């Protein structure tokens, strides 16, 4: 995070890094002697440690990584190419190498680059192909046989692209351009006091944290037993970013707003259990990989513990002490959690948050209305939903409530292009949907004469919605 | 107030946004003794604005009212005085994320133009980052400097009046990201590369025409940029309407059929069965696309220096 000084950030053991091959990403923890499987290849990251982020590696036999040397493109001697494909017949015999030949080459550990060269030489039709077709052929073969991976530093750009491609279900199909809109519409920046309610594996939280750079505070509202932050941990944020990250259970929002909030009723014990469960359920595969070392460490601890227990088998007092210690530890943790909860409740009670971001699997309307209570006037809010219809309802409810202006329902379309000399065009496929956003700005809510003023607001903003409001009132 | 920090109350010298109604707003510079005319009447800064909370409803002389909003780069983009074509928030959001900008980032930009993107960049890199922006038009450069001063962000930005294609950004090896919105970006790729940190960084070029993109991509490749990627982002805005569709009369016996035969199970129409029976209509809420939308702003080409 504090990149900028020195020769550039280097890959260190324990980092969270992202592997990249072509357009495919995978987040992994950097650990020694840990087998990693990525894009049908397995390797170890040991050799990558100490290299600068952005280095491209070649996978060699035995799963070692070797920094890829910049190879000078073997100047295609006597470029020969056809002009069209009128004489190219698909007889299935153009490649003289058989499957077995290719496999033999691979097994010999021959470099992918050379295999590609052999394939070209043994293709009878290659020379008759047009220059563009040759290019395409080489690219395709390179992609298959040249096993290169780049190790990059995680960022919102990379992680949101990765999640959308690999596990869109975990982030409610929030496409990365939609996330980009949210960060901008929400005016996310250093120094803000933000409220974030998300069930996107912690990706949205991470994106907000990146944009705030450790300045200001974030209150994450969570459903169930605890916040899910599998994606957040992929960012590799420094510890200090977590100092002002608070969490508050959604189930306590009502009581906080009605003034009956107390921590006494907090079901702390079962909460802890369910916490573990939900996290386990929702962790992504890469996260699971990351977690296993701790599991291993725990196992070691346990066996050690058992051994000591055996030795001190008669020493009952010791055991009792240990138990007491455990109980005390639990109490201490509970007390700490309670303290944090009280602090967070106090932060919310100030009702002066600088913005609200909602992106969850829940119906947005019942989330948005109460959570907006905690936001100061003249601050932006953004609600994401995979579907448009719930946001229509949100819009109507917000209009009834008042206290918001400049409401906007929007969606972005993203189109990627292939840009090559004489071959530029939009890419063949584009994403069908990346969700919808409802955004707006809070204003001071007129209390007392709330209803007439609402009608006035409706009149001012949109005459058509006034009509429907009147009808709603009638029925 | 400042464009990089929220303030609660309106102060003398602030830039505030007067919100009149649906998409109708304008910026004002708050000054003691000044008045602003709106279609709802006069706003007197000393009494109506200064000391009030941002987000307040302000009653104007004719009895109408407006809301006064805290400025943000997004509101500024919608209201700034145009000196050039500007970038809008949809493109800006993509640029910010794909350039991986965050607090502390050092960014180079050219041209400054009307400062729409500049304000957004400054917002994102504050409080520890910096924006170096280059504008070859002297008057525009001056005006941009003045605005940055007024908006309390001058410490975060350096405006240089020179030709980026000839003289570059005036800095080298310090930028995390470079953004180009100029007619011939391919002529500035070399300068962009040397402005970026030795360890690498990201670049983005915005061009309306595909031929410009073509040449830019070639130049990027020539200078060893990788991950070259061109994309386009389009914003679709929906109006939210309650729509009634008439049920056709197929000559069936009248009573109850309109509601029984056609199950208008739509929850939004549940509230108005009366309308259903009387007129034979079905009501529903819909997000209706605007009649016209922005179909193209420009292609965004991103690449990495590594």
XYZ file of C-alpha atoms in Angstrom:
781
model
C 0.000 0.000 0.000
C 2.792 2.375 0.782
C 4.129 1.770 -2.699
C 5.993 4.627 -4.220
C 9.194 4.584 -2.249
C 12.002 2.288 -3.206
C 12.327 0.225 -6.334
C 8.733 -0.907 -6.334
C 6.809 -3.372 -4.246
C 8.243 -6.860 -4.150
C 6.466 -10.133 -3.651
C 6.864 -11.182 -0.034
C 5.966 -14.333 1.754
C 2.542 -13.998 3.337
C 1.360 -11.445 0.778
C -1.897 -11.825 -1.025
C -1.078 -11.810 -4.723
C -3.059 -12.265 -7.894
C -2.018 -14.641 -10.665
C -2.814 -13.544 -14.167
C -2.787 -15.505 -17.383
C -4.304 -13.719 -20.311
C -7.547 -12.339 -18.944
C -7.873 -14.918 -16.197
C -7.114 -13.949 -12.606
C -6.786 -15.871 -9.387
C -6.026 -14.509 -5.935
C -3.643 -16.637 -3.873
C -1.658 -16.265 -0.685
C 2.100 -16.336 -1.234
C 3.387 -19.255 0.805
C 6.439 -21.436 0.510
C 6.135 -25.054 -0.532
C 2.489 -24.698 -1.359
C 1.208 -26.253 -4.548
C -0.958 -23.911 -6.563
C -3.214 -24.974 -9.381
C -4.097 -22.311 -11.911
C -5.372 -22.726 -15.432
C -4.665 -26.470 -15.509
C -1.092 -26.007 -14.332
C 0.470 -26.620 -10.990
C 3.469 -24.859 -9.531
C 5.048 -23.424 -6.410
C 5.384 -19.731 -5.663
C 8.686 -20.091 -3.771
C 10.793 -18.684 -6.611
C 8.535 -15.708 -7.111
C 9.297 -14.333 -3.654
C 11.562 -11.297 -3.880
C 10.576 -10.389 -7.429
C 8.793 -7.162 -8.289
C 5.020 -7.282 -8.746
C 4.185 -7.398 -12.422
C 6.917 -9.922 -13.234
C 5.976 -12.595 -15.742
C 7.077 -16.140 -14.995
C 7.367 -19.306 -16.980
C 6.298 -22.562 -15.446
C 9.000 -25.182 -15.812
C 8.845 -28.872 -15.091
C 8.614 -29.608 -11.406
C 6.392 -26.621 -10.901
C 9.119 -24.032 -10.592
C 8.650 -20.487 -11.705
C 11.286 -18.755 -13.758
C 11.151 -15.089 -14.689
C 10.446 -14.940 -18.369
C 13.233 -13.499 -20.414
C 12.197 -10.985 -22.994
C 12.557 -13.050 -26.129
C 13.230 -11.254 -29.325
C 10.496 -12.158 -31.700
C 12.173 -14.531 -34.118
C 11.950 -12.297 -37.116
C 9.695 -14.276 -39.343
C 12.089 -14.930 -42.161
C 10.580 -14.569 -45.565
C 7.083 -13.807 -44.552
C 4.957 -15.905 -46.767
C 1.224 -15.585 -46.741
C -1.769 -16.196 -48.900
C -4.358 -13.612 -49.838
C -7.535 -15.593 -49.308
C -8.757 -19.035 -48.346
C -10.229 -20.194 -51.664
C -7.788 -23.091 -51.875
C -7.667 -24.067 -48.236
C -9.593 -27.259 -47.710
C -10.404 -28.642 -44.294
C -9.275 -32.248 -44.712
C -8.201 -32.582 -41.094
C -4.705 -33.511 -42.240
C -3.037 -30.147 -42.376
C -1.171 -30.741 -39.096
C 1.463 -33.408 -39.640
C 2.217 -33.817 -35.944
C -0.081 -36.274 -34.212
C -1.524 -35.903 -30.736
C 1.043 -38.388 -29.517
C 3.887 -36.438 -31.105
C 2.772 -33.281 -29.346
C 2.384 -35.087 -26.072
C 5.871 -36.523 -26.479
C 7.257 -33.047 -27.065
C 5.530 -31.825 -23.950
C 6.740 -34.735 -21.867
C 10.290 -34.047 -22.957
C 9.918 -30.708 -21.238
C 10.418 -28.744 -24.420
C 9.593 -25.077 -24.087
C 6.151 -24.079 -25.192
C 7.598 -21.594 -27.601
C 9.397 -24.361 -29.478
C 6.298 -26.503 -29.596
C 4.455 -23.637 -31.228
C 7.277 -23.294 -33.745
C 7.080 -27.008 -34.530
C 3.337 -26.814 -34.975
C 3.760 -24.001 -37.444
C 6.434 -25.825 -39.370
C 4.324 -28.938 -39.554
C 1.208 -27.170 -40.688
C 0.855 -27.574 -44.423
C -1.687 -24.810 -44.721
C 0.105 -22.209 -42.582
C 1.900 -20.591 -45.513
C -1.321 -20.324 -47.492
C -3.166 -18.628 -44.685
C -3.514 -14.858 -44.809
C -1.197 -12.814 -42.657
C -4.033 -12.139 -40.229
C -4.978 -15.793 -40.063
C -1.351 -16.721 -39.368
C -1.292 -14.187 -36.589
C -4.452 -15.611 -35.108
C -3.094 -19.177 -35.398
C 0.097 -18.275 -33.551
C -1.791 -16.427 -30.842
C -4.073 -19.372 -30.292
C -1.220 -21.859 -30.044
C 0.809 -19.579 -27.823
C -2.102 -19.299 -25.470
C -2.254 -23.078 -25.245
C 1.387 -24.064 -25.048
C 3.275 -21.108 -23.639
C 2.705 -21.381 -19.932
C 3.371 -17.926 -18.639
C 1.795 -16.309 -15.628
C 2.147 -12.805 -14.303
C 1.978 -12.050 -10.610
C 0.257 -8.748 -9.913
C -0.629 -6.728 -6.874
C -4.277 -6.884 -5.901
C -6.461 -3.842 -6.506
C -10.149 -3.112 -6.878
C -9.685 -3.228 -10.643
C -8.203 -6.701 -10.574
C -10.285 -8.223 -7.802
C -13.600 -6.934 -9.088
C -12.802 -8.216 -12.581
C -11.702 -11.515 -11.097
C -14.811 -11.957 -8.964
C -17.146 -11.036 -11.789
C -15.535 -13.627 -14.047
C -14.969 -16.405 -11.522
C -17.681 -16.101 -8.923
C -20.358 -13.634 -9.988
C -22.886 -15.329 -7.701
C -20.890 -14.408 -4.625
C -21.019 -10.713 -5.482
C -24.634 -10.625 -6.681
C -23.465 -10.190 -10.288
C -22.104 -6.748 -9.539
C -20.040 -6.012 -12.645
C -16.846 -4.049 -12.170
C -18.017 -1.007 -14.089
C -21.081 -0.885 -11.858
C -18.831 -1.002 -8.798
C -16.802 1.834 -10.319
C -20.006 3.882 -10.648
C -20.876 3.231 -7.019
C -17.538 4.507 -5.779
C -17.863 7.677 -7.844
C -21.560 8.344 -7.219
C -20.945 7.768 -3.510
C -18.093 10.315 -3.504
C -15.920 7.799 -1.680
C -12.690 9.433 -0.550
C -10.276 9.822 2.323
C -11.763 11.243 5.508
C -15.370 10.130 4.982
C -17.499 8.394 7.545
C -19.172 5.730 5.433
C -21.892 3.195 6.083
C -21.564 0.060 3.971
C -24.113 -2.735 3.853
C -23.008 -5.470 1.495
C -23.209 -9.194 0.904
C -20.611 -9.205 -1.849
C -18.014 -11.247 0.024
C -16.431 -8.017 1.260
C -15.482 -6.847 -2.229
C -17.464 -3.630 -2.000
C -16.054 -3.013 1.461
C -12.533 -3.544 0.111
C -13.165 -1.153 -2.764
C -14.389 1.498 -0.323
C -11.383 0.889 1.928
C -8.983 1.263 -0.999
C -10.536 4.610 -1.948
C -10.395 5.855 1.637
C -6.758 4.889 2.070
C -7.064 4.382 5.805
C -8.429 7.898 6.444
C -11.859 8.301 7.973
C -14.100 5.532 9.208
C -16.328 2.816 7.836
C -19.233 1.144 9.566
C -20.106 -2.163 7.998
C -23.645 -3.330 8.693
C -23.833 -7.103 8.624
C -26.587 -9.690 8.557
C -26.365 -12.858 10.634
C -23.479 -13.600 12.914
C -20.710 -11.503 11.467
C -19.406 -9.625 8.454
C -18.024 -11.642 5.544
C -14.690 -10.305 4.394
C -13.219 -13.046 2.211
C -12.640 -10.664 -0.697
C -11.524 -7.856 1.602
C -8.641 -9.982 2.796
C -7.467 -10.461 -0.809
C -6.609 -6.755 -0.997
C -3.764 -7.173 1.475
C -4.523 -3.912 3.277
C -2.114 -2.778 5.997
C -3.287 -3.238 9.573
C -3.991 0.437 10.126
C -6.779 0.316 7.526
C -8.716 -1.842 9.970
C -8.324 0.517 12.919
C -11.350 2.558 11.912
C -13.361 -0.232 10.393
C -16.390 -0.912 12.570
C -19.174 -3.404 12.260
C -22.734 -3.361 13.466
C -25.363 -6.116 13.303
C -28.344 -5.358 11.098
C -30.572 -7.045 13.636
C -29.849 -4.193 16.056
C -30.717 -1.366 13.699
C -34.361 -1.186 14.701
C -33.592 -0.995 18.396
C -30.924 1.615 17.778
C -33.375 3.790 15.879
C -36.148 3.369 18.423
C -33.793 4.042 21.311
C -34.173 0.634 22.954
C -30.728 -0.540 21.948
C -28.723 -2.313 24.598
C -25.824 -4.701 24.418
C -27.261 -6.807 27.233
C -29.534 -8.694 24.914
C -26.621 -9.537 22.721
C -26.535 -13.233 22.001
C -22.778 -13.328 21.952
C -22.075 -17.027 22.397
C -24.118 -18.502 19.582
C -23.153 -15.534 17.477
C -19.567 -16.555 17.598
C -20.440 -20.010 16.400
C -22.631 -18.860 13.583
C -19.930 -16.426 12.659
C -17.603 -19.271 11.926
C -20.276 -21.071 9.992
C -21.242 -18.246 7.718
C -17.669 -17.485 6.967
C -16.981 -21.046 6.100
C -19.963 -21.178 3.845
C -19.148 -18.028 1.999
C -15.420 -18.160 1.641
C -14.171 -18.362 -1.872
C -11.860 -21.183 -2.907
C -8.783 -18.990 -2.832
C -9.783 -17.855 0.611
C -10.194 -21.431 1.714
C -6.680 -22.090 0.541
C -5.517 -19.157 2.509
C -7.209 -20.358 5.594
C -5.830 -23.826 5.625
C -2.395 -22.822 6.929
C -4.033 -21.464 10.022
C -5.935 -24.679 10.314
C -2.680 -26.546 10.061
C -1.199 -24.288 12.666
C -4.154 -24.979 14.890
C -3.674 -28.693 14.511
C -0.094 -28.353 15.576
C -1.145 -26.346 18.564
C -3.667 -28.927 19.527
C -1.266 -31.820 19.404
C 1.202 -29.842 21.409
C -1.465 -29.104 23.899
C -2.376 -32.748 24.113
C 1.189 -33.716 24.732
C 1.557 -31.278 27.548
C -1.692 -32.542 28.939
C -0.373 -36.067 28.903
C 2.712 -35.054 30.756
C 0.720 -33.209 33.350
C -2.005 -35.785 33.510
C -1.971 -35.886 37.270
C -1.614 -32.194 37.603
C -5.298 -31.456 37.838
C -4.697 -28.006 39.120
C -2.956 -27.099 35.924
C -5.913 -28.261 33.931
C -8.307 -26.274 36.029
C -6.184 -23.232 35.641
C -6.208 -23.676 31.959
C -9.955 -23.940 31.906
C -10.303 -20.868 34.038
C -8.005 -19.075 31.685
C -10.144 -20.125 28.758
C -13.258 -18.854 30.437
C -11.543 -15.622 31.283
C -10.305 -15.299 27.727
C -13.818 -15.812 26.443
C -15.198 -13.237 28.819
C -12.509 -10.793 27.823
C -13.324 -11.271 24.158
C -17.006 -10.867 24.819
C -16.393 -7.732 26.785
C -14.239 -6.344 23.991
C -16.882 -7.096 21.420
C -19.483 -5.415 23.556
C -17.281 -2.369 23.955
C -16.749 -2.145 20.211
C -20.458 -2.514 19.610
C -21.211 0.348 21.987
C -18.646 2.482 20.199
C -20.125 1.688 16.817
C -23.644 2.362 18.068
C -22.463 5.750 19.280
C -20.946 6.500 15.867
C -24.236 5.649 14.189
C -26.300 7.618 16.700
C -24.512 10.787 15.637
C -26.500 10.422 12.401
C -23.837 12.271 10.485
C -22.462 9.679 8.085
C -21.056 11.003 4.828
C -22.686 8.402 2.677
C -24.376 5.047 2.388
C -23.516 2.167 0.088
C -25.865 -0.809 -0.181
C -25.133 -3.878 -2.315
C -26.701 -7.022 -1.009
C -28.797 -10.037 -1.729
C -31.622 -8.607 0.382
C -34.506 -6.490 -0.768
C -33.007 -3.008 -0.808
C -36.067 -1.016 0.291
C -36.247 -2.193 3.915
C -32.477 -1.678 4.200
C -32.285 1.712 2.626
C -35.018 3.510 4.512
C -33.775 2.884 8.058
C -30.087 3.152 7.179
C -30.607 6.564 5.575
C -31.524 7.809 9.051
C -27.853 7.629 9.952
C -26.717 9.800 7.046
C -26.154 13.564 7.265
C -27.977 15.883 4.852
C -26.392 16.745 1.493
C -24.621 13.405 1.220
C -24.817 10.866 -1.589
C -26.153 7.332 -1.288
C -26.023 4.462 -3.755
C -28.013 1.251 -3.768
C -27.105 -1.669 -5.958
C -29.501 -4.401 -6.952
C -29.137 -7.165 -9.465
C -32.721 -6.546 -10.519
C -34.477 -3.372 -11.530
C -37.882 -3.963 -9.944
C -36.906 -3.723 -6.270
C -35.252 -0.403 -7.035
C -38.520 0.873 -8.511
C -40.101 0.138 -5.163
C -37.230 1.838 -3.361
C -37.782 4.892 -5.490
C -41.473 5.051 -4.613
C -40.826 4.552 -0.896
C -38.134 7.213 -0.885
C -40.474 9.656 -2.555
C -43.074 8.983 0.112
C -40.513 9.448 2.862
C -38.939 12.601 1.458
C -35.550 13.853 2.532
C -33.888 12.831 -0.716
C -33.388 14.548 -4.063
C -31.847 13.883 -7.433
C -32.934 10.251 -7.445
C -31.583 8.385 -10.409
C -32.055 4.801 -11.567
C -29.309 3.760 -13.928
C -27.394 0.923 -15.479
C -24.133 0.861 -17.387
C -23.232 -1.146 -20.435
C -19.685 -2.193 -21.032
C -18.278 -2.984 -24.437
C -14.765 -4.273 -25.049
C -12.940 -3.790 -28.310
C -10.341 -5.653 -30.296
C -7.977 -3.061 -31.687
C -5.540 -4.384 -34.295
C -4.405 -2.837 -37.574
C -7.264 -3.297 -40.047
C -9.042 -5.639 -37.642
C -10.711 -3.363 -35.092
C -14.196 -4.204 -33.915
C -16.205 -4.717 -30.744
C -15.428 -8.027 -29.063
C -17.761 -10.823 -29.948
C -19.325 -11.218 -26.550
C -20.317 -8.693 -23.956
C -21.789 -9.082 -20.544
C -25.560 -9.172 -20.529
C -26.118 -7.561 -17.192
C -24.165 -6.019 -14.369
C -26.990 -4.844 -12.153
C -28.745 -1.555 -11.512
C -28.080 1.427 -9.286
C -30.374 3.822 -7.523
C -28.546 6.900 -6.320
C -29.501 10.189 -4.766
C -28.598 12.914 -2.313
C -29.975 13.353 1.183
C -31.441 16.669 2.313
C -32.800 17.955 5.597
C -36.054 16.136 6.226
C -38.967 18.418 6.942
C -40.558 17.089 10.081
C -44.055 17.845 11.306
C -45.723 18.782 8.067
C -44.126 15.893 6.295
C -46.998 14.868 4.071
C -47.877 18.138 2.354
C -44.222 18.963 1.815
C -43.758 15.620 0.193
C -46.470 16.335 -2.253
C -44.824 19.617 -2.945
C -41.546 17.890 -3.587
C -43.263 15.500 -5.919
C -44.849 18.339 -7.760
C -41.532 19.982 -8.190
C -39.550 17.007 -9.275
C -41.843 14.992 -11.407
C -45.447 15.676 -12.171
C -46.159 12.132 -13.279
C -45.166 10.610 -9.964
C -47.567 12.913 -8.198
C -50.447 11.334 -9.956
C -49.503 7.851 -8.906
C -48.987 9.036 -5.369
C -52.504 10.425 -5.273
C -53.827 7.138 -6.529
C -51.892 5.251 -3.920
C -53.468 7.418 -1.279
C -56.939 6.732 -2.594
C -56.739 3.003 -2.361
C -16.333 23.430 2.525
C -13.760 22.096 0.190
C -13.979 19.669 -2.688
C -11.932 17.203 -0.663
C -13.627 17.513 2.723
C -17.223 17.723 3.847
C -18.317 20.688 5.926
C -21.594 20.956 7.829
C -22.474 24.599 7.379
C -22.263 27.025 4.500
C -19.486 29.590 4.878
C -18.456 32.779 3.146
C -16.397 31.917 0.053
C -17.831 28.417 -0.374
C -18.962 27.090 -3.710
C -22.431 25.664 -3.171
C -24.892 24.004 -5.513
C -28.388 25.457 -5.730
C -30.814 22.647 -6.480
C -34.011 23.891 -8.063
C -35.635 20.630 -9.004
C -35.356 17.705 -11.312
C -31.854 17.923 -12.829
C -32.001 21.681 -12.614
C -29.226 23.220 -10.563
C -26.373 25.677 -10.714
C -23.305 26.560 -8.640
C -23.000 29.761 -6.612
C -20.068 31.359 -4.922
C -21.256 32.271 -1.458
C -20.386 35.869 -0.549
C -21.602 38.225 2.142
C -23.918 40.859 0.739
C -24.467 39.083 -2.564
C -27.796 37.974 -3.943
C -28.632 35.241 -6.444
C -31.689 35.280 -8.665
C -33.620 32.069 -9.230
C -36.967 31.423 -10.842
C -38.386 31.088 -7.340
C -37.088 34.503 -6.294
C -34.014 35.998 -4.705
C -31.570 34.247 -2.355
C -29.698 36.596 -0.023
C -26.389 34.980 0.813
C -25.835 36.714 4.164
C -29.171 35.692 5.634
C -30.333 32.751 3.520
C -27.100 30.812 3.110
C -24.229 31.636 5.445
C -24.416 29.617 8.639
C -27.108 27.263 7.303
C -26.607 23.546 7.090
C -25.759 22.005 3.741
C -28.809 20.144 2.518
C -31.198 22.739 3.934
C -34.289 23.971 2.207
C -33.965 27.683 1.524
C -37.087 29.736 0.927
C -36.657 32.350 -1.771
C -38.333 35.749 -1.920
C -41.298 34.629 -4.025
C -42.108 31.851 -1.570
C -40.586 29.087 -3.682
C -37.730 27.077 -2.289
C -34.516 25.403 -3.275
C -32.039 23.041 -1.639
C -28.429 24.060 -1.073
C -26.009 21.199 -1.595
C -22.427 20.560 -0.616
C -20.261 20.513 -3.732
C -18.839 17.216 -4.965
C -16.864 16.533 -8.132
C -19.964 14.847 -9.559
C -22.207 17.866 -8.928
C -19.470 20.109 -10.258
C -19.266 18.063 -13.454
C -22.976 18.631 -13.998
C -22.741 22.360 -13.361
C -19.316 23.657 -14.324
C -18.817 26.370 -16.925
C -17.750 24.574 -20.110
C -14.599 25.798 -21.758
C -14.229 22.557 -23.688
C -16.046 19.275 -24.114
C -15.911 17.548 -20.758
C -15.775 14.037 -19.407
C -18.836 12.913 -17.476
C -19.025 10.839 -14.319
C -19.702 7.534 -16.089
C -16.385 7.627 -17.940
C -14.653 9.234 -14.966
C -15.634 6.382 -12.656
C -14.177 3.814 -15.036
C -11.003 5.853 -15.507
C -10.524 6.180 -11.752
C -10.941 2.493 -11.066
C -8.993 1.157 -14.035
C -6.095 3.537 -13.301
C -6.161 2.137 -9.753
C -6.271 5.594 -8.187
C -6.497 5.999 -4.425
C -5.298 8.354 -1.719
C -1.605 9.005 -2.282
C -1.557 8.335 -6.035
C 0.409 10.689 -8.249
C -1.448 11.353 -11.498
C -0.577 13.174 -14.692
C -3.366 14.521 -16.877
C -3.567 16.353 -20.161
C -5.390 18.428 -21.194
C -6.956 20.056 -18.228
C -9.823 21.368 -20.326
C -12.687 22.489 -18.103
C -11.401 20.558 -15.092
C -14.249 18.071 -14.877
C -11.987 15.039 -14.555
C -9.367 17.018 -12.618
C -11.731 17.605 -9.696
C -12.585 13.914 -9.544
C -8.922 12.905 -9.703
C -7.984 15.349 -6.935
C -10.837 14.046 -4.776
C -9.578 10.504 -5.115
C -5.841 11.058 -4.560
C -6.253 13.503 -1.630
C -4.899 14.116 0.958
C -1.438 12.733 0.170
C -1.477 12.384 -3.629
C -0.976 14.975 -6.316
C -2.273 15.850 -9.759
C 0.026 17.260 -12.440
C -2.178 18.606 -15.164
C -0.955 20.065 -18.444
C -2.993 22.437 -20.623
C -1.540 24.114 -23.704
C -4.226 26.794 -23.870
C -3.041 29.602 -21.621
C -6.430 31.071 -20.757
C -7.846 27.661 -19.864
C -4.819 26.873 -17.718
C -5.277 30.169 -15.853
C -8.969 29.576 -15.331
C -8.323 26.074 -14.006
C -5.767 27.404 -11.498
C -8.289 29.963 -10.311
C -10.991 27.321 -9.826
C -8.679 24.999 -7.907
C -7.834 27.906 -5.605
C -11.507 28.756 -5.069
C -12.318 25.131 -4.361
C -9.650 24.717 -1.709
C -7.630 22.094 -3.576
C -4.727 24.112 -4.985
C -2.245 22.308 -2.733
C -3.114 19.050 -4.469
C -2.634 20.120 -8.057
C -0.015 21.680 -10.321
C -1.220 23.221 -13.563
C 1.410 23.566 -16.270
C 0.818 25.579 -19.401
C 2.694 23.724 -22.154
C 2.215 21.317 -25.032
C 2.262 17.791 -23.663
C 3.110 16.294 -27.057
C 6.246 18.410 -27.337
C 7.278 19.038 -23.742
C 5.663 16.260 -21.772
C 4.235 16.581 -18.276
C 7.130 18.479 -16.697
C 7.817 15.590 -14.327
C 9.500 12.241 -14.714
C 9.459 8.923 -12.900
C 6.901 9.962 -10.305
C 3.449 9.111 -11.617
C 1.349 6.079 -10.745
C -1.023 6.877 -13.567
C -1.321 9.016 -16.686
C -4.487 10.159 -18.389
C -4.625 11.613 -21.894
C -7.558 13.430 -23.443
C -5.931 15.173 -26.384
C -6.460 15.004 -30.152
C -3.233 13.105 -30.858
C -2.494 10.966 -27.818
C -0.028 8.776 -29.744
C 2.358 11.723 -29.798
C 2.362 11.849 -26.014
C 2.826 8.157 -25.205
C 6.611 8.509 -24.921
C 6.242 11.415 -22.498
C 3.631 9.461 -20.589
C 6.039 6.568 -20.214
C 8.768 8.746 -18.795
C 6.341 10.483 -16.425
C 5.373 7.112 -14.941
C 7.405 5.590 -12.146
C 10.306 3.365 -13.161
C 8.572 0.450 -11.478
C 5.517 0.942 -13.652
C 2.018 2.323 -13.588
C -1.179 2.620 -15.553
C -2.156 4.750 -18.497
C -5.477 5.699 -20.040
C -6.263 7.515 -23.233
C -9.693 8.853 -24.147
C -10.513 9.298 -27.843
C -13.807 9.696 -29.661
C -12.617 8.141 -32.929
C -11.449 4.606 -33.583
C -8.620 5.811 -35.824
C -7.167 7.696 -32.873
C -7.440 4.554 -30.771
C -5.719 2.581 -33.499
C -2.693 4.843 -33.581
C -2.578 5.111 -29.805
C -2.561 1.337 -29.403
C 0.295 1.012 -31.879
C 2.273 3.668 -30.027
C 1.597 1.976 -26.696
C 2.844 -1.322 -28.051
C 5.895 0.352 -29.482
C 6.752 1.825 -26.089
C 6.390 -1.539 -24.408
C 3.074 -1.039 -22.646
C 1.259 -4.280 -21.862
C -2.319 -5.262 -21.035
C -3.583 -2.886 -23.729
C -7.341 -2.883 -23.517
C -9.945 -0.697 -25.199
C -13.454 -0.354 -23.882
C -16.499 1.796 -23.953
C -18.978 2.435 -21.182
C -22.536 3.603 -21.745
C -24.955 4.944 -19.179
C -28.609 4.054 -19.374
C -30.912 6.106 -17.200
C -34.449 5.008 -16.452
C -37.447 7.163 -15.670
C -39.704 5.570 -13.110
C -43.301 5.672 -14.181
C -46.594 4.138 -13.251
C -48.051 2.845 -16.446
C -51.622 1.777 -17.187
C -52.367 -0.525 -20.026
C -55.924 -0.941 -21.152
C -57.376 -4.415 -21.203
C -58.864 -5.163 -24.603
C -62.552 -5.904 -24.805
C -62.947 -9.311 -26.374
C -66.676 -9.253 -25.974
C -66.777 -11.459 -22.909
C -69.517 -11.000 -20.328
C -68.664 -7.942 -18.343
C -68.796 -8.692 -14.629
C -65.604 -9.545 -12.877
C -63.964 -10.867 -15.962
C -61.502 -8.086 -16.361
C -59.971 -8.924 -13.029
C -60.632 -12.669 -12.995
C -59.735 -13.533 -16.542
C -56.591 -11.534 -16.503
C -54.678 -12.022 -13.321
C -52.998 -8.750 -12.623
C -50.846 -10.231 -9.936
C -48.344 -7.437 -10.157
C -47.904 -6.225 -6.605
C -47.848 -2.596 -7.623
C -51.280 -2.928 -9.144
C -52.735 -4.514 -6.036
C -53.172 -1.078 -4.571
C -55.518 -0.009 -7.320
C -58.031 -2.709 -8.115
C -60.635 0.001 -8.340
C -59.078 1.368 -11.476
C -59.032 -2.153 -12.785
C -62.732 -2.721 -12.545
C -63.878 0.633 -13.744
C -61.714 1.200 -16.746
C -60.367 -2.236 -17.508
C -56.748 -1.314 -17.141
C -53.701 -2.871 -15.542
C -51.230 -0.695 -13.711
C -47.600 -1.374 -13.085
C -44.395 0.441 -12.227
C -41.735 0.474 -14.855
C -38.280 1.827 -15.442
C -38.577 3.416 -18.826
C -35.407 4.260 -20.741
C -35.049 7.890 -21.684
C -36.198 8.695 -25.165
C -32.665 9.596 -26.061
C -29.417 8.519 -24.477
C -25.761 9.282 -24.949
C -24.647 6.664 -27.438
C -20.974 7.448 -27.553
C -18.562 9.632 -25.645
C -15.235 8.061 -26.401
C -13.176 4.911 -26.350
C -11.096 4.359 -23.252
C -7.797 2.624 -23.867
C -5.953 1.338 -20.812
C -2.487 -0.154 -20.558
C 0.170 -1.022 -18.012
C 3.791 -0.013 -17.867
C 5.672 -2.755 -16.071
